[in-house]
Amino acid sequence: MRNFISVRDVSDLKKLLERAKENKANPFENLVLGKNKTMVLLFFNPSLRTRLSTQKAGLNLGMNVIPMNVSEGWGLEFEDGTVMNLDKAEHVKEAAAVISQYADIIGIRTFAGLKDRALDYADRVIRQFATYASVPIVNMESAVLHPLQSFTDLFTIETYKKKERPKVVLTWAPHPKALPQAVANSFLEWMQKTDYELVVTHPKGYELAREFTAGCTIEHDQQKAFKNADFIYAKNWSSYEEYGKILSTNPDWMVTEQKMALTNNAYFMHCLPVRRNVVVADAVIDSKRSLVIEQAGNRAVAAQTVLEKLLEKQNS
Ligand code: AN0
Ligand code: CP
């Protein structure tokens, strides 16, 4: 594995899942792999889970980890050939090359701006770091994708599924703020690597980019979608079509006990952070079928498994 930017960087997903299982059982087996290796984590946006779980994953492998809030550094320029006489003090070309001298792995969190769809979907920040850095890049949620989350989600479903081909439903839910599509895009990208029965449900106008939904069943009737589901994965995203807009905050789309009763006693999943009683009712998130805390715990397992792959490639 050269970088970890999308599921396409994974050559053998089955093996990766097996390794994650081993890491969950024995997290301290590989403490020397990352000895004298440094990971720099760059945060252009806030984080709780990604920051702590990726840091912990590095520590479990014996790495040194340096997190940095990029807003505390120089403003970075990503445009090529620009005359840098405005607010940006440093170009990504220098920044990525310089950090590569201090770091063996660079993690990057850079949310979608939700203003310019073409710019966001070019995933410029993470792609440019991958171009100008000389060390592997780990995607800690980019404008388009959140693969550490999706790997975690797949691993969690694999742990809890009771049949070979569970019905997994990705449901849109309301939110007062415009959120990126990255978690939903990435979830679909990883789920499409399985043979699960996959259904996406959302109000009209919330269609995700075709490249992620091709081959998915789309059901605009949420209650119909929930029927016989084994896993309900809730997430809000803003419109892709009317880019970055909130088209609905209809509370009827919240995940409630009544809707969960339509399922096959489904587990409830969410990547967190979640707005209680907006996205999901207390009774659902606090129920025994809620996997949200375990999911967050598994973030460290997924990150450790990915870092191992990158370090093994570097050491070979
Ligand atoms: C972000 C998002 O929806 O992409 C991060 C989720 C992991 N969520 C919020 O900003 C609330
Ligand atoms: N799920 C997730 O990525 O959470 P954070 O935004 O807190 O990192």
mmCIF file of C-alpha atoms and ligand atoms in Angstrom:
data_model
loop_
_atom_site.group_PDB
_atom_site.id
_atom_site.type_symbol
_atom_site.label_atom_id
_atom_site.label_comp_id
_atom_site.label_asym_id
_atom_site.label_seq_id
_atom_site.Cartn_x
_atom_site.Cartn_y
_atom_site.Cartn_z
ATOM 1 C CA MET A 1 0.000 0.000 0.000
ATOM 2 C CA ARG A 2 1.580 3.282 -1.131
ATOM 3 C CA ASN A 3 -1.069 5.686 0.276
ATOM 4 C CA PHE A 4 -4.415 5.178 1.998
ATOM 5 C CA ILE A 5 -6.732 7.597 0.233
ATOM 6 C CA SER A 6 -9.560 5.341 -0.935
ATOM 7 C CA VAL A 7 -10.596 1.668 -0.987
ATOM 8 C CA ARG A 8 -8.763 1.472 -4.300
ATOM 9 C CA ASP A 9 -5.490 1.543 -2.372
ATOM 10 C CA VAL A 10 -6.385 -1.775 -0.746
ATOM 11 C CA SER A 11 -5.200 -4.775 -2.743
ATOM 12 C CA ASP A 12 -6.709 -7.523 -0.560
ATOM 13 C CA LEU A 13 -9.658 -6.384 1.531
ATOM 14 C CA LYS A 14 -10.264 -9.826 3.025
ATOM 15 C CA LYS A 15 -6.718 -9.962 4.351
ATOM 16 C CA LEU A 16 -6.999 -6.421 5.699
ATOM 17 C CA LEU A 17 -10.142 -7.422 7.630
ATOM 18 C CA GLU A 18 -8.396 -10.511 8.994
ATOM 19 C CA ARG A 19 -5.483 -8.390 10.131
ATOM 20 C CA ALA A 20 -7.893 -5.963 11.827
ATOM 21 C CA LYS A 21 -9.400 -8.879 13.750
ATOM 22 C CA GLU A 22 -5.932 -9.909 14.939
ATOM 23 C CA ASN A 23 -5.102 -6.335 15.922
ATOM 24 C CA LYS A 24 -8.306 -6.017 17.904
ATOM 25 C CA ALA A 25 -7.437 -9.177 19.864
ATOM 26 C CA ASN A 26 -3.732 -8.313 20.311
ATOM 27 C CA PRO A 27 -3.060 -4.599 19.794
ATOM 28 C CA PHE A 28 0.503 -4.615 21.166
ATOM 29 C CA GLU A 29 2.040 -7.408 19.061
ATOM 30 C CA ASN A 30 3.792 -5.075 16.682
ATOM 31 C CA LEU A 31 5.399 -2.494 18.948
ATOM 32 C CA VAL A 32 8.724 -2.472 17.098
ATOM 33 C CA LEU A 33 7.352 -2.007 13.567
ATOM 34 C CA GLY A 34 7.094 1.757 14.001
ATOM 35 C CA LYS A 35 10.219 2.247 16.131
ATOM 36 C CA ASN A 36 12.022 5.454 15.123
ATOM 37 C CA LYS A 37 9.211 6.265 12.698
ATOM 38 C CA THR A 38 7.274 9.498 12.943
ATOM 39 C CA MET A 39 3.740 10.267 11.843
ATOM 40 C CA VAL A 40 2.590 13.851 11.377
ATOM 41 C CA LEU A 41 -1.189 14.379 11.489
ATOM 42 C CA LEU A 42 -2.394 17.587 9.833
ATOM 43 C CA PHE A 43 -5.839 18.830 10.819
ATOM 44 C CA PHE A 44 -7.402 21.462 8.598
ATOM 45 C CA ASN A 45 -10.680 20.722 10.476
ATOM 46 C CA PRO A 46 -11.706 19.542 13.948
ATOM 47 C CA SER A 47 -11.765 15.931 15.068
ATOM 48 C CA LEU A 48 -12.229 13.859 18.188
ATOM 49 C CA ARG A 49 -12.216 10.209 17.048
ATOM 50 C CA THR A 50 -9.894 10.419 14.060
ATOM 51 C CA ARG A 51 -7.299 12.399 15.922
ATOM 52 C CA LEU A 52 -7.179 10.234 19.035
ATOM 53 C CA SER A 53 -7.645 6.851 17.330
ATOM 54 C CA THR A 54 -4.991 7.478 14.673
ATOM 55 C CA GLN A 55 -2.597 8.745 17.314
ATOM 56 C CA LYS A 56 -3.297 5.694 19.476
ATOM 57 C CA ALA A 57 -2.831 3.411 16.483
ATOM 58 C CA GLY A 58 0.602 4.936 15.877
ATOM 59 C CA LEU A 59 1.555 4.577 19.544
ATOM 60 C CA ASN A 60 0.473 0.901 19.509
ATOM 61 C CA LEU A 61 3.034 0.387 16.736
ATOM 62 C CA GLY A 62 5.787 2.214 18.617
ATOM 63 C CA MET A 63 5.655 5.317 16.401
ATOM 64 C CA ASN A 64 6.166 8.925 17.416
ATOM 65 C CA VAL A 65 3.112 10.962 16.517
ATOM 66 C CA ILE A 66 2.968 14.727 15.983
ATOM 67 C CA PRO A 67 -0.511 16.174 15.473
ATOM 68 C CA MET A 68 -0.808 19.730 14.160
ATOM 69 C CA ASN A 69 -3.787 22.021 13.717
ATOM 70 C CA VAL A 70 -2.990 23.560 10.369
ATOM 71 C CA SER A 71 -4.968 26.695 11.226
ATOM 72 C CA GLU A 72 -2.170 27.449 13.699
ATOM 73 C CA GLY A 73 0.426 27.343 10.908
ATOM 74 C CA TRP A 74 0.918 29.293 7.696
ATOM 75 C CA GLY A 75 -1.999 29.529 5.295
ATOM 76 C CA LEU A 76 -1.261 27.096 2.451
ATOM 77 C CA GLU A 77 -1.623 27.799 -1.269
ATOM 78 C CA PHE A 78 -2.800 24.912 -3.489
ATOM 79 C CA GLU A 79 -3.212 26.746 -6.806
ATOM 80 C CA ASP A 80 -0.451 26.104 -9.335
ATOM 81 C CA GLY A 81 1.387 29.054 -10.885
ATOM 82 C CA THR A 82 -0.413 31.632 -8.777
ATOM 83 C CA VAL A 83 1.173 34.959 -7.797
ATOM 84 C CA MET A 84 1.229 34.579 -4.045
ATOM 85 C CA ASN A 85 0.642 38.191 -3.088
ATOM 86 C CA LEU A 86 -2.558 37.604 -1.087
ATOM 87 C CA ASP A 87 -3.097 35.844 2.243
ATOM 88 C CA LYS A 88 -1.387 32.469 1.615
ATOM 89 C CA ALA A 89 2.185 32.373 2.917
ATOM 90 C CA GLU A 90 3.387 28.973 1.752
ATOM 91 C CA HIS A 91 2.766 26.603 -1.171
ATOM 92 C CA VAL A 92 1.843 22.945 -0.674
ATOM 93 C CA LYS A 93 4.870 22.076 -2.848
ATOM 94 C CA GLU A 94 7.270 23.248 -0.148
ATOM 95 C CA ALA A 95 5.074 22.309 2.821
ATOM 96 C CA ALA A 96 4.602 18.679 1.686
ATOM 97 C CA ALA A 97 8.279 18.260 0.826
ATOM 98 C CA VAL A 98 9.402 19.770 4.141
ATOM 99 C CA ILE A 99 7.015 17.676 6.271
ATOM 100 C CA SER A 100 8.219 14.572 4.399
ATOM 101 C CA GLN A 101 11.651 15.154 5.920
ATOM 102 C CA TYR A 102 10.232 15.032 9.440
ATOM 103 C CA ALA A 103 7.592 12.355 8.894
ATOM 104 C CA ASP A 104 7.477 8.780 7.614
ATOM 105 C CA ILE A 105 3.703 8.966 7.240
ATOM 106 C CA ILE A 106 1.462 12.038 6.894
ATOM 107 C CA GLY A 107 -2.228 11.974 7.863
ATOM 108 C CA ILE A 108 -4.506 14.701 6.517
ATOM 109 C CA ARG A 109 -8.001 15.864 7.461
ATOM 110 C CA THR A 110 -9.473 18.335 5.011
ATOM 111 C CA PHE A 111 -13.256 18.687 4.769
ATOM 112 C CA ALA A 112 -15.192 19.702 1.682
ATOM 113 C CA GLY A 113 -15.725 23.452 1.438
ATOM 114 C CA LEU A 114 -19.255 22.754 0.064
ATOM 115 C CA LYS A 115 -19.158 25.814 -2.198
ATOM 116 C CA ASP A 116 -17.451 24.652 -5.388
ATOM 117 C CA ARG A 117 -18.370 21.069 -6.285
ATOM 118 C CA ALA A 118 -15.744 20.606 -8.992
ATOM 119 C CA LEU A 119 -13.029 21.859 -6.663
ATOM 120 C CA ASP A 120 -14.156 19.632 -3.780
ATOM 121 C CA TYR A 121 -14.570 16.548 -5.962
ATOM 122 C CA ALA A 122 -11.044 16.978 -7.384
ATOM 123 C CA ASP A 123 -10.003 16.296 -3.742
ATOM 124 C CA ARG A 124 -7.213 18.753 -4.352
ATOM 125 C CA VAL A 125 -5.712 19.075 -0.878
ATOM 126 C CA ILE A 126 -5.158 15.359 -0.316
ATOM 127 C CA ARG A 127 -4.161 14.721 -3.945
ATOM 128 C CA GLN A 128 -1.615 17.524 -3.906
ATOM 129 C CA PHE A 129 -0.112 16.284 -0.659
ATOM 130 C CA ALA A 130 0.135 12.841 -2.270
ATOM 131 C CA THR A 131 1.860 14.404 -5.276
ATOM 132 C CA TYR A 132 4.350 16.594 -3.441
ATOM 133 C CA ALA A 133 5.092 14.477 -0.348
ATOM 134 C CA SER A 134 7.680 11.739 -0.610
ATOM 135 C CA VAL A 135 6.076 9.623 2.136
ATOM 136 C CA PRO A 136 2.694 7.845 2.336
ATOM 137 C CA ILE A 137 -0.468 9.888 2.860
ATOM 138 C CA VAL A 138 -3.350 8.702 5.036
ATOM 139 C CA ASN A 139 -6.807 10.149 4.405
ATOM 140 C CA MET A 140 -8.345 11.214 7.725
ATOM 141 C CA GLU A 141 -11.449 12.516 5.836
ATOM 142 C CA SER A 142 -10.952 14.433 2.660
ATOM 143 C CA ALA A 143 -13.472 16.459 0.668
ATOM 144 C CA VAL A 144 -14.783 13.275 -0.981
ATOM 145 C CA LEU A 145 -13.918 10.249 1.171
ATOM 146 C CA HIS A 146 -13.409 9.010 4.734
ATOM 147 C CA PRO A 147 -11.851 5.562 4.275
ATOM 148 C CA LEU A 148 -10.645 5.047 7.867
ATOM 149 C CA GLN A 149 -14.280 5.402 8.918
ATOM 150 C CA SER A 150 -15.574 3.077 6.197
ATOM 151 C CA PHE A 151 -12.979 0.391 6.889
ATOM 152 C CA THR A 152 -14.081 0.602 10.542
ATOM 153 C CA ASP A 153 -17.742 0.337 9.530
ATOM 154 C CA LEU A 154 -17.135 -2.703 7.358
ATOM 155 C CA PHE A 155 -15.079 -4.353 10.104
ATOM 156 C CA THR A 156 -17.868 -3.665 12.622
ATOM 157 C CA ILE A 157 -20.551 -5.125 10.345
ATOM 158 C CA GLU A 158 -18.382 -8.182 9.686
ATOM 159 C CA THR A 159 -18.095 -8.671 13.465
ATOM 160 C CA TYR A 160 -21.852 -8.443 14.097
ATOM 161 C CA LYS A 161 -23.466 -9.906 10.974
ATOM 162 C CA LYS A 162 -25.416 -13.111 11.506
ATOM 163 C CA LYS A 163 -25.856 -14.028 7.871
ATOM 164 C CA GLU A 164 -23.537 -14.057 4.888
ATOM 165 C CA ARG A 165 -25.481 -11.366 3.078
ATOM 166 C CA PRO A 166 -27.002 -8.926 5.582
ATOM 167 C CA LYS A 167 -29.277 -6.121 4.466
ATOM 168 C CA VAL A 168 -27.444 -2.860 5.100
ATOM 169 C CA VAL A 169 -29.346 0.411 4.818
ATOM 170 C CA LEU A 170 -27.682 3.808 4.542
ATOM 171 C CA THR A 171 -30.273 6.352 5.587
ATOM 172 C CA TRP A 172 -30.057 10.110 5.266
ATOM 173 C CA ALA A 173 -31.178 11.913 8.430
ATOM 174 C CA PRO A 174 -31.786 15.595 9.137
ATOM 175 C CA HIS A 175 -29.134 17.968 10.483
ATOM 176 C CA PRO A 176 -29.132 21.716 11.135
ATOM 177 C CA LYS A 177 -25.747 22.234 9.412
ATOM 178 C CA ALA A 178 -24.627 21.514 5.860
ATOM 179 C CA LEU A 179 -22.363 18.449 6.080
ATOM 180 C CA PRO A 180 -20.072 16.858 3.492
ATOM 181 C CA GLN A 181 -20.963 13.735 1.504
ATOM 182 C CA ALA A 182 -17.620 12.076 2.323
ATOM 183 C CA VAL A 183 -18.810 9.599 4.957
ATOM 184 C CA ALA A 184 -21.723 8.439 2.789
ATOM 185 C CA ASN A 185 -19.624 8.274 -0.420
ATOM 186 C CA SER A 186 -16.943 6.285 1.274
ATOM 187 C CA PHE A 187 -19.388 3.966 3.053
ATOM 188 C CA LEU A 188 -20.912 3.046 -0.318
ATOM 189 C CA GLU A 189 -17.497 2.592 -1.910
ATOM 190 C CA TRP A 190 -16.514 0.047 0.765
ATOM 191 C CA MET A 191 -19.920 -1.660 0.935
ATOM 192 C CA GLN A 192 -19.834 -2.170 -2.818
ATOM 193 C CA LYS A 193 -16.776 -4.392 -2.282
ATOM 194 C CA THR A 194 -19.011 -6.853 -0.392
ATOM 195 C CA ASP A 195 -22.018 -8.825 -1.567
ATOM 196 C CA TYR A 196 -24.305 -7.394 1.129
ATOM 197 C CA GLU A 197 -27.792 -6.289 0.146
ATOM 198 C CA LEU A 198 -27.260 -2.527 0.052
ATOM 199 C CA VAL A 199 -30.078 0.027 0.088
ATOM 200 C CA VAL A 200 -29.751 3.813 0.226
ATOM 201 C CA THR A 201 -32.682 5.932 1.380
ATOM 202 C CA HIS A 202 -32.922 9.728 1.277
ATOM 203 C CA PRO A 203 -35.379 12.463 0.351
ATOM 204 C CA LYS A 204 -35.439 13.505 -3.299
ATOM 205 C CA GLY A 205 -32.683 16.003 -4.042
ATOM 206 C CA TYR A 206 -30.147 14.193 -1.839
ATOM 207 C CA GLU A 207 -28.847 11.856 -4.559
ATOM 208 C CA LEU A 208 -25.142 11.208 -4.075
ATOM 209 C CA ALA A 209 -22.639 11.326 -6.932
ATOM 210 C CA ARG A 210 -23.324 8.555 -9.485
ATOM 211 C CA GLU A 211 -19.823 7.148 -9.165
ATOM 212 C CA PHE A 212 -20.715 6.050 -5.615
ATOM 213 C CA THR A 213 -24.314 4.915 -6.087
ATOM 214 C CA ALA A 214 -23.989 3.017 -9.367
ATOM 215 C CA GLY A 215 -25.519 -0.417 -8.760
ATOM 216 C CA CYS A 216 -27.123 0.585 -5.409
ATOM 217 C CA THR A 217 -30.829 0.268 -4.704
ATOM 218 C CA ILE A 218 -32.232 3.745 -3.996
ATOM 219 C CA GLU A 219 -35.531 3.832 -2.061
ATOM 220 C CA HIS A 220 -37.134 7.195 -1.312
ATOM 221 C CA ASP A 221 -39.598 5.654 1.140
ATOM 222 C CA GLN A 222 -37.531 5.343 4.319
ATOM 223 C CA GLN A 223 -39.952 2.972 6.057
ATOM 224 C CA LYS A 224 -39.944 0.643 3.071
ATOM 225 C CA ALA A 225 -36.146 0.712 3.044
ATOM 226 C CA PHE A 226 -35.998 -0.239 6.733
ATOM 227 C CA LYS A 227 -38.050 -3.422 6.232
ATOM 228 C CA ASN A 228 -36.012 -6.477 7.247
ATOM 229 C CA ALA A 229 -32.793 -4.476 7.507
ATOM 230 C CA ASP A 230 -29.991 -6.018 9.578
ATOM 231 C CA PHE A 231 -27.979 -2.799 9.899
ATOM 232 C CA ILE A 232 -29.199 0.804 9.814
ATOM 233 C CA TYR A 233 -26.401 3.286 9.116
ATOM 234 C CA ALA A 234 -27.568 6.869 9.606
ATOM 235 C CA LYS A 235 -25.777 9.913 8.243
ATOM 236 C CA ASN A 236 -26.683 13.398 7.162
ATOM 237 C CA TRP A 237 -25.192 14.927 4.042
ATOM 238 C CA SER A 238 -25.919 18.109 2.163
ATOM 239 C CA SER A 239 -27.157 18.037 -1.421
ATOM 240 C CA TYR A 240 -24.725 17.011 -4.150
ATOM 241 C CA GLU A 241 -27.021 18.220 -6.912
ATOM 242 C CA GLU A 242 -27.690 21.661 -5.397
ATOM 243 C CA TYR A 243 -24.210 21.539 -4.056
ATOM 244 C CA GLY A 244 -23.768 22.068 -0.326
ATOM 245 C CA LYS A 245 -27.387 23.113 0.224
ATOM 246 C CA ILE A 246 -29.738 21.970 2.982
ATOM 247 C CA LEU A 247 -32.935 21.060 1.120
ATOM 248 C CA SER A 248 -34.761 19.531 4.068
ATOM 249 C CA THR A 249 -34.617 19.356 7.841
ATOM 250 C CA ASN A 250 -37.797 17.270 7.943
ATOM 251 C CA PRO A 251 -37.844 15.611 11.405
ATOM 252 C CA ASP A 252 -39.814 12.723 9.872
ATOM 253 C CA TRP A 253 -36.468 11.378 8.655
ATOM 254 C CA MET A 254 -35.034 10.958 12.164
ATOM 255 C CA VAL A 255 -34.268 7.331 13.123
ATOM 256 C CA THR A 256 -36.814 6.356 15.779
ATOM 257 C CA GLU A 257 -37.794 3.232 17.717
ATOM 258 C CA GLN A 258 -40.938 2.943 15.569
ATOM 259 C CA LYS A 259 -38.826 2.749 12.417
ATOM 260 C CA MET A 260 -36.322 0.364 13.979
ATOM 261 C CA ALA A 261 -39.299 -1.901 14.754
ATOM 262 C CA LEU A 262 -39.720 -2.403 10.983
ATOM 263 C CA THR A 263 -36.254 -3.945 10.718
ATOM 264 C CA ASN A 264 -34.959 -7.430 11.413
ATOM 265 C CA ASN A 265 -33.943 -6.264 14.920
ATOM 266 C CA ALA A 266 -31.246 -4.220 13.170
ATOM 267 C CA TYR A 267 -28.141 -2.780 14.720
ATOM 268 C CA PHE A 268 -27.905 1.009 14.641
ATOM 269 C CA MET A 269 -24.692 2.613 13.365
ATOM 270 C CA HIS A 270 -23.376 6.171 13.021
ATOM 271 C CA CYS A 271 -19.845 7.486 12.589
ATOM 272 C CA LEU A 272 -20.309 10.194 15.274
ATOM 273 C CA PRO A 273 -20.442 13.026 16.165
ATOM 274 C CA VAL A 274 -24.239 12.776 16.159
ATOM 275 C CA ARG A 275 -27.018 15.218 17.034
ATOM 276 C CA ARG A 276 -29.324 13.360 19.429
ATOM 277 C CA ASN A 277 -33.040 13.651 18.737
ATOM 278 C CA VAL A 278 -32.308 15.240 15.361
ATOM 279 C CA VAL A 279 -30.517 12.412 13.536
ATOM 280 C CA VAL A 280 -31.487 9.626 15.948
ATOM 281 C CA ALA A 281 -33.812 9.357 18.940
ATOM 282 C CA ASP A 282 -32.284 8.769 22.384
ATOM 283 C CA ALA A 283 -34.154 5.462 22.683
ATOM 284 C CA VAL A 284 -32.330 4.099 19.586
ATOM 285 C CA ILE A 285 -28.811 5.358 20.253
ATOM 286 C CA ASP A 286 -29.061 4.297 23.909
ATOM 287 C CA SER A 287 -30.449 0.846 23.073
ATOM 288 C CA LYS A 288 -28.527 -2.433 23.193
ATOM 289 C CA ARG A 289 -28.639 -2.543 19.371
ATOM 290 C CA SER A 290 -26.597 0.650 19.043
ATOM 291 C CA LEU A 291 -23.025 0.025 17.880
ATOM 292 C CA VAL A 292 -21.838 3.637 17.850
ATOM 293 C CA ILE A 293 -19.408 3.378 20.764
ATOM 294 C CA GLU A 294 -17.942 0.106 19.526
ATOM 295 C CA GLN A 295 -17.610 1.647 16.053
ATOM 296 C CA ALA A 296 -15.615 4.544 17.492
ATOM 297 C CA GLY A 297 -13.442 2.062 19.406
ATOM 298 C CA ASN A 298 -12.803 0.180 16.187
ATOM 299 C CA ARG A 299 -11.397 3.331 14.590
ATOM 300 C CA ALA A 300 -8.114 2.650 16.416
ATOM 301 C CA VAL A 301 -8.107 -0.938 15.127
ATOM 302 C CA ALA A 302 -8.677 0.162 11.532
ATOM 303 C CA ALA A 303 -6.040 2.895 11.725
ATOM 304 C CA GLN A 304 -3.482 0.507 13.235
ATOM 305 C CA THR A 305 -4.126 -2.029 10.484
ATOM 306 C CA VAL A 306 -3.636 0.589 7.768
ATOM 307 C CA LEU A 307 -0.484 2.015 9.370
ATOM 308 C CA GLU A 308 0.969 -1.497 9.612
ATOM 309 C CA LYS A 309 0.490 -1.990 5.880
ATOM 310 C CA LEU A 310 2.194 1.300 5.086
ATOM 311 C CA LEU A 311 5.098 0.641 7.474
ATOM 312 C CA GLU A 312 5.589 -2.918 6.179
ATOM 313 C CA LYS A 313 5.818 -1.578 2.625
ATOM 314 C CA GLN A 314 8.360 1.048 3.741
ATOM 315 C CA ASN A 315 10.455 -1.516 5.586
ATOM 316 C CA SER A 316 10.464 -4.058 2.750
HETATM 317 C C1 AN0 B 1 -18.363 15.630 9.631
HETATM 318 C C2 AN0 B 1 -18.970 15.111 8.337
HETATM 319 O O1 AN0 B 1 -20.165 14.927 8.296
HETATM 320 O O2 AN0 B 1 -18.237 14.875 7.372
HETATM 321 C C3 AN0 B 1 -17.377 14.644 10.205
HETATM 322 C C4 AN0 B 1 -17.913 13.265 10.417
HETATM 323 C C5 AN0 B 1 -16.898 12.267 10.750
HETATM 324 N N1 AN0 B 1 -19.420 15.863 10.593
HETATM 325 C C6 AN0 B 1 -19.632 17.017 11.206
HETATM 326 O O3 AN0 B 1 -18.973 17.975 10.925
HETATM 327 C C7 AN0 B 1 -20.711 17.071 12.220
HETATM 328 N N1 CP B 2 -16.100 9.800 12.914
HETATM 329 C C1 CP B 2 -15.138 10.731 12.906
HETATM 330 O O1 CP B 2 -14.332 10.819 11.984
HETATM 331 O O2 CP B 2 -15.128 11.553 13.998
HETATM 332 P P1 CP B 2 -14.208 12.833 14.221
HETATM 333 O O3 CP B 2 -14.696 13.885 13.260
HETATM 334 O O4 CP B 2 -14.387 13.198 15.660
HETATM 335 O O5 CP B 2 -12.790 12.480 13.903
#
